[in-house]
């Protein structure tokens, strides 16, 4: 896959930082030109100010959330316990879109009902955050060592295991639904075969008995399941299946966030991963703007004033056409 979309977004975010440095980024400074790399890093906020890469309304709380639950920040020139200043990070993009509504049951229900087409009775508290007001878990893991055999030393939320960017759990009648969300922004991938014995030992049998994943005619090893972005989506599917099998929920609906303009990444998922699903109606690719559209409409209708600033921020930083 080429990196055209990535380069386009680097230029766009550098321009937005320059234009809205005061209003959106509290006068954050970009790294600028690096003689060492012979490259402009004007799409990077300096590491000392990297928290300004987050929407102002969530900065302190998001950093505290990651610290409280021992969640790993995506590493790129930043300190281990701080968000990256990389302005096209998908982790930052995800948090800027969703963290502000994390404790708002109504807002969370609005967005997932539109995507899934299911009218839920309620959004349930996180399975892992131990907080009755946490309706979205970020960098979700649960019993990965037991359920997927992922036991690498140091594994945890956001590191060295299958970690789902966003997890929501909802109830309809007596049935519980997991809503896992994989969040992509500018990612591009080389066609690299990730097959090895450890991964085969962990995932091959689970694929063979999966109720959602098809077994490739040419076998599991060296199949599309072991190249990105399919590898990540495959593991998330297996984790959700195991959570259902172990009684945490009854069903799951898998959402993959990919910007509409990122046609190349969308095409790979549509052509390689979706055909491997036994029930593709429980999998959806959606643009982040479209995901938040129900809340944006409430703001336009003046019925959800508390998110007016968030929507303005997202429109300016990410949704400008």
Coordinates of C-alpha atoms in Angstrom, one line a residue:
X1 CA 0.0 0.0 0.0
X2 CA 1.2 3.5 -0.8
X3 CA 1.6 6.3 1.8
X4 CA -0.2 9.0 -0.3
X5 CA -3.0 9.5 2.2
X6 CA -0.6 9.7 5.1
X7 CA 1.5 12.3 3.4
X8 CA -1.6 14.3 2.5
X9 CA -2.8 14.3 6.2
X10 CA 0.7 15.2 7.4
X11 CA 0.5 18.4 5.3
X12 CA -3.1 19.0 6.3
X13 CA -2.4 18.7 10.0
X14 CA 0.7 20.9 9.8
X15 CA -1.4 23.6 8.1
X16 CA -4.1 23.3 10.7
X17 CA -1.6 23.6 13.5
X18 CA -0.2 26.8 11.9
X19 CA -3.6 28.3 11.3
X20 CA -5.2 27.4 14.6
X21 CA -2.2 27.3 16.8
X22 CA -3.8 29.6 19.4
X23 CA -7.4 28.5 19.3
X24 CA -7.1 24.7 19.1
X25 CA -3.6 24.0 20.4
X26 CA -2.9 26.6 23.1
X27 CA 0.1 27.9 21.2
X28 CA 1.8 24.5 20.8
X29 CA 5.1 24.5 19.0
X30 CA 5.9 22.1 16.2
X31 CA 9.3 20.4 16.0
X32 CA 10.1 22.1 12.6
X33 CA 13.1 21.1 10.5
X34 CA 15.3 18.2 11.7
X35 CA 18.9 18.3 10.4
X36 CA 19.4 14.7 11.7
X37 CA 16.5 13.4 9.6
X38 CA 16.7 16.0 6.8
X39 CA 12.9 16.4 7.1
X40 CA 10.3 18.8 8.3
X41 CA 8.4 17.6 11.4
X42 CA 5.9 20.4 11.3
X43 CA 3.1 17.8 11.8
X44 CA 4.7 17.0 15.2
X45 CA 4.0 19.0 18.4
X46 CA 7.1 19.1 20.5
X47 CA 7.3 16.3 23.1
X48 CA 7.2 18.8 26.0
X49 CA 3.8 20.0 24.8
X50 CA 2.4 16.8 23.4
X51 CA -0.7 16.8 25.6
X52 CA -1.9 19.7 23.3
X53 CA -2.4 17.1 20.6
X54 CA -5.5 16.2 22.5
X55 CA -8.8 18.2 22.5
X56 CA -8.6 20.7 25.3
X57 CA -11.7 19.4 27.0
X58 CA -10.2 15.9 27.6
X59 CA -6.5 16.4 28.1
X60 CA -6.2 16.0 31.9
X61 CA -8.9 13.3 32.1
X62 CA -7.6 11.2 29.2
X63 CA -4.0 11.2 30.5
X64 CA -5.3 10.3 34.0
X65 CA -7.4 7.5 32.5
X66 CA -4.4 6.0 30.8
X67 CA -2.4 6.3 33.9
X68 CA -5.1 4.8 36.2
X69 CA -5.5 1.7 34.0
X70 CA -1.9 1.3 33.0
X71 CA -2.6 1.8 29.3
X72 CA 0.3 2.2 26.9
X73 CA 0.4 5.4 24.8
X74 CA 1.4 4.9 21.2
X75 CA 5.2 5.6 21.2
X76 CA 6.6 8.2 18.7
X77 CA 9.0 10.7 20.1
X78 CA 7.0 11.0 23.3
X79 CA 7.7 10.0 26.9
X80 CA 6.2 6.6 27.9
X81 CA 3.5 8.1 30.0
X82 CA 2.5 10.9 27.7
X83 CA 0.4 11.1 24.5
X84 CA 2.4 11.5 21.3
X85 CA 2.7 14.8 19.5
X86 CA 2.3 13.0 16.2
X87 CA -0.7 14.8 14.7
X88 CA -1.8 11.9 12.5
X89 CA -1.7 9.3 15.2
X90 CA -4.9 7.1 15.1
X91 CA -4.8 6.8 18.9
X92 CA -5.0 10.5 19.3
X93 CA -7.6 10.7 16.5
X94 CA -9.7 8.1 18.3
X95 CA -9.5 9.8 21.7
X96 CA -10.3 13.2 20.3
X97 CA -13.5 11.8 18.7
X98 CA -14.8 9.7 21.6
X99 CA -13.2 10.3 25.0
X100 CA -15.5 13.4 25.7
X101 CA -18.6 11.2 25.5
X102 CA -17.2 8.3 27.5
X103 CA -19.4 8.8 30.5
X104 CA -22.5 9.9 28.6
X105 CA -24.8 6.9 28.1
X106 CA -27.2 8.8 25.8
X107 CA -24.4 10.0 23.5
X108 CA -22.8 6.5 23.3
X109 CA -26.2 5.0 22.5
X110 CA -26.8 7.5 19.7
X111 CA -23.7 6.7 17.8
X112 CA -23.9 2.9 18.0
X113 CA -27.6 2.7 17.2
X114 CA -27.0 4.6 14.0
X115 CA -24.1 2.3 12.9
X116 CA -25.6 -1.1 14.0
X117 CA -29.2 -0.4 13.2
X118 CA -30.1 -1.9 16.5
X119 CA -32.3 0.0 19.1
X120 CA -30.6 -0.8 22.4
X121 CA -32.3 -0.6 25.8
X122 CA -29.2 0.7 27.5
X123 CA -25.5 1.0 27.4
X124 CA -23.8 -1.0 30.1
X125 CA -20.7 0.0 32.1
X126 CA -17.3 -1.1 31.0
X127 CA -16.4 -4.7 31.6
X128 CA -12.9 -3.7 32.8
X129 CA -12.8 -0.1 34.0
X130 CA -14.5 -0.8 37.3
X131 CA -16.5 2.4 36.9
X132 CA -20.3 2.5 36.6
X133 CA -20.0 5.7 34.6
X134 CA -17.5 4.4 32.0
X135 CA -19.5 3.4 28.9
X136 CA -16.5 3.3 26.6
X137 CA -13.3 1.3 27.3
X138 CA -10.2 2.4 25.4
X139 CA -7.4 -0.1 24.5
X140 CA -9.6 -3.0 25.7
X141 CA -8.2 -6.4 26.7
X142 CA -9.7 -9.1 28.9
X143 CA -8.2 -12.4 29.8
X144 CA -6.1 -12.4 26.6
X145 CA -3.7 -14.9 28.1
X146 CA -6.4 -17.4 28.8
X147 CA -8.7 -16.8 25.8
X148 CA -6.1 -16.3 23.0
X149 CA -2.9 -17.7 24.6
X150 CA -1.3 -14.2 24.4
X151 CA 1.2 -14.5 27.2
X152 CA 4.2 -12.4 26.1
X153 CA 6.0 -10.8 29.0
X154 CA 4.7 -7.3 29.7
X155 CA 1.4 -7.6 27.8
X156 CA -1.4 -5.3 28.8
X157 CA -3.8 -2.7 27.5
X158 CA -2.4 -1.2 24.3
X159 CA 0.8 -3.3 24.2
X160 CA 2.0 -6.8 23.2
X161 CA -1.5 -8.3 22.7
X162 CA -4.8 -8.0 20.9
X163 CA -6.0 -4.6 22.2
X164 CA -9.3 -3.3 20.8
X165 CA -9.2 0.5 20.4
X166 CA -12.7 1.0 21.7
X167 CA -15.2 -1.4 23.4
X168 CA -18.8 -0.7 24.2
X169 CA -21.3 -3.2 25.7
X170 CA -25.0 -2.7 25.2
X171 CA -28.2 -4.5 26.2
X172 CA -31.3 -5.2 24.0
X173 CA -33.9 -7.2 26.0
X174 CA -32.0 -9.9 27.8
X175 CA -29.2 -10.1 25.3
X176 CA -25.9 -8.3 25.6
X177 CA -23.9 -7.0 22.6
X178 CA -20.2 -6.3 22.4
X179 CA -19.4 -3.4 20.1
X180 CA -15.7 -3.5 19.4
X181 CA -14.3 -0.6 17.3
X182 CA -11.0 -0.7 15.5
X183 CA -9.9 2.8 14.8
X184 CA -7.7 3.6 11.7
X185 CA -6.7 7.0 10.4
X186 CA -3.7 7.2 8.1
X187 CA -2.3 3.6 8.4
X188 CA -0.7 1.9 5.4
X189 CA 0.8 -1.5 5.3
X190 CA 3.4 -3.5 3.4
X191 CA 2.2 -6.9 2.3
X192 CA 4.1 -8.8 5.0
X193 CA 3.4 -12.4 6.0
X194 CA 3.2 -12.6 9.8
X195 CA 2.8 -16.3 10.0
X196 CA 5.0 -18.0 12.5
X197 CA 4.7 -21.0 14.8
X198 CA 3.7 -19.1 17.9
X199 CA 0.9 -17.3 16.1
X200 CA -0.3 -20.5 14.5
X201 CA -0.4 -22.2 17.9
X202 CA -2.4 -19.3 19.3
X203 CA -4.9 -18.6 16.5
X204 CA -5.2 -21.4 14.0
X205 CA -7.5 -23.7 16.0
X206 CA -9.6 -20.8 17.0
X207 CA -10.1 -19.9 13.4
X208 CA -10.9 -23.5 12.6
X209 CA -13.8 -23.5 15.1
X210 CA -14.8 -19.9 14.6
X211 CA -18.5 -19.2 14.0
X212 CA -17.6 -16.0 12.1
X213 CA -14.3 -16.5 10.3
X214 CA -14.0 -18.8 7.3
X215 CA -11.1 -21.2 6.9
X216 CA -9.2 -20.3 3.7
X217 CA -9.2 -23.0 1.0
X218 CA -5.4 -23.0 0.9
X219 CA -5.1 -23.2 4.6
X220 CA -4.7 -20.8 7.5
X221 CA -0.9 -20.4 7.4
X222 CA 0.3 -17.6 5.1
X223 CA -3.3 -16.6 4.4
X224 CA -4.7 -13.1 4.4
X225 CA -5.3 -13.6 8.1
X226 CA -1.6 -13.1 8.7
X227 CA -1.1 -9.8 6.9
X228 CA -2.3 -6.4 8.1
X229 CA -4.8 -5.0 8.4
X230 CA -6.6 -8.4 8.4
X231 CA -4.3 -9.8 11.1
X232 CA -5.5 -7.3 13.7
X233 CA -9.2 -7.6 12.7
X234 CA -8.9 -11.4 12.8
X235 CA -7.6 -11.4 16.4
X236 CA -10.2 -9.0 17.5
X237 CA -12.9 -11.2 16.1
X238 CA -11.5 -14.2 17.9
X239 CA -11.3 -12.3 21.2
X240 CA -14.9 -11.2 20.9
X241 CA -16.0 -14.8 20.1
X242 CA -14.2 -16.1 23.1
X243 CA -15.8 -13.4 25.3
X244 CA -19.2 -14.5 24.0
X245 CA -18.3 -18.2 24.6
X246 CA -17.3 -17.4 28.2
X247 CA -20.6 -15.6 29.0
X248 CA -19.6 -11.9 28.9
X249 CA -22.1 -11.2 26.1
X250 CA -24.4 -12.9 23.6
X251 CA -23.4 -11.3 20.3
X252 CA -21.0 -8.8 18.9
X253 CA -21.0 -6.2 16.1
X254 CA -17.5 -5.2 14.8
X255 CA -16.9 -1.6 13.6
X256 CA -13.9 -0.5 11.6
X257 CA -13.3 3.2 11.5
X258 CA -11.5 4.2 8.2
X259 CA -11.8 7.7 6.7
X260 CA -13.8 7.7 3.5
X261 CA -10.9 9.4 1.6
X262 CA -8.6 6.5 2.6
X263 CA -9.8 4.5 -0.3
X264 CA -6.8 2.2 -0.4
X265 CA -7.1 0.9 3.1
X266 CA -10.9 0.6 2.8
X267 CA -10.4 -1.4 -0.4
X268 CA -8.0 -3.9 1.3
X269 CA -10.4 -4.6 4.1
X270 CA -13.4 -4.9 1.8
X271 CA -11.6 -7.2 -0.7
X272 CA -9.5 -9.3 1.8
X273 CA -11.2 -9.4 5.2
X274 CA -14.9 -9.0 4.6
X275 CA -15.1 -12.0 2.2
X276 CA -13.7 -14.2 5.0
X277 CA -16.6 -13.4 7.3
X278 CA -19.5 -15.8 7.5
X279 CA -21.9 -13.0 8.4
X280 CA -20.7 -9.7 7.0
X281 CA -23.8 -7.9 8.3
X282 CA -22.2 -7.8 11.7
X283 CA -19.2 -5.9 10.4
X284 CA -19.2 -2.3 9.3
X285 CA -16.6 0.2 7.8
X286 CA -17.5 3.8 8.6
X287 CA -15.9 7.2 8.5
X288 CA -15.3 8.9 11.9
X289 CA -17.4 11.9 10.9
X290 CA -20.3 9.6 10.0
X291 CA -20.0 7.9 13.4
X292 CA -20.4 11.2 15.2
X293 CA -23.1 12.5 12.8
X294 CA -26.0 11.7 15.3
X295 CA -24.3 13.9 17.9
X296 CA -23.5 16.6 15.4
X297 CA -27.1 16.7 14.3
X298 CA -28.2 17.1 17.9
X299 CA -25.8 20.0 18.2
X300 CA -27.2 21.6 15.0
X301 CA -30.7 21.2 16.4
X302 CA -29.6 22.9 19.6
X303 CA -30.6 19.8 21.7
X304 CA -27.1 18.8 22.8
X305 CA -25.3 22.1 23.6
X306 CA -22.6 20.5 25.7
X307 CA -20.9 19.0 22.6
X308 CA -20.9 22.2 20.5
X309 CA -17.3 22.9 21.3
X310 CA -16.3 19.3 20.6
X311 CA -18.1 19.3 17.2
X312 CA -16.5 22.6 16.3
X313 CA -13.1 21.2 17.2
X314 CA -13.6 18.0 15.1
X315 CA -15.0 19.9 12.1
X316 CA -12.0 22.3 12.1
X317 CA -9.3 19.7 12.8
X318 CA -10.4 16.6 11.0
X319 CA -13.7 17.1 9.1
X320 CA -12.7 20.0 6.9
X321 CA -13.3 19.2 3.2

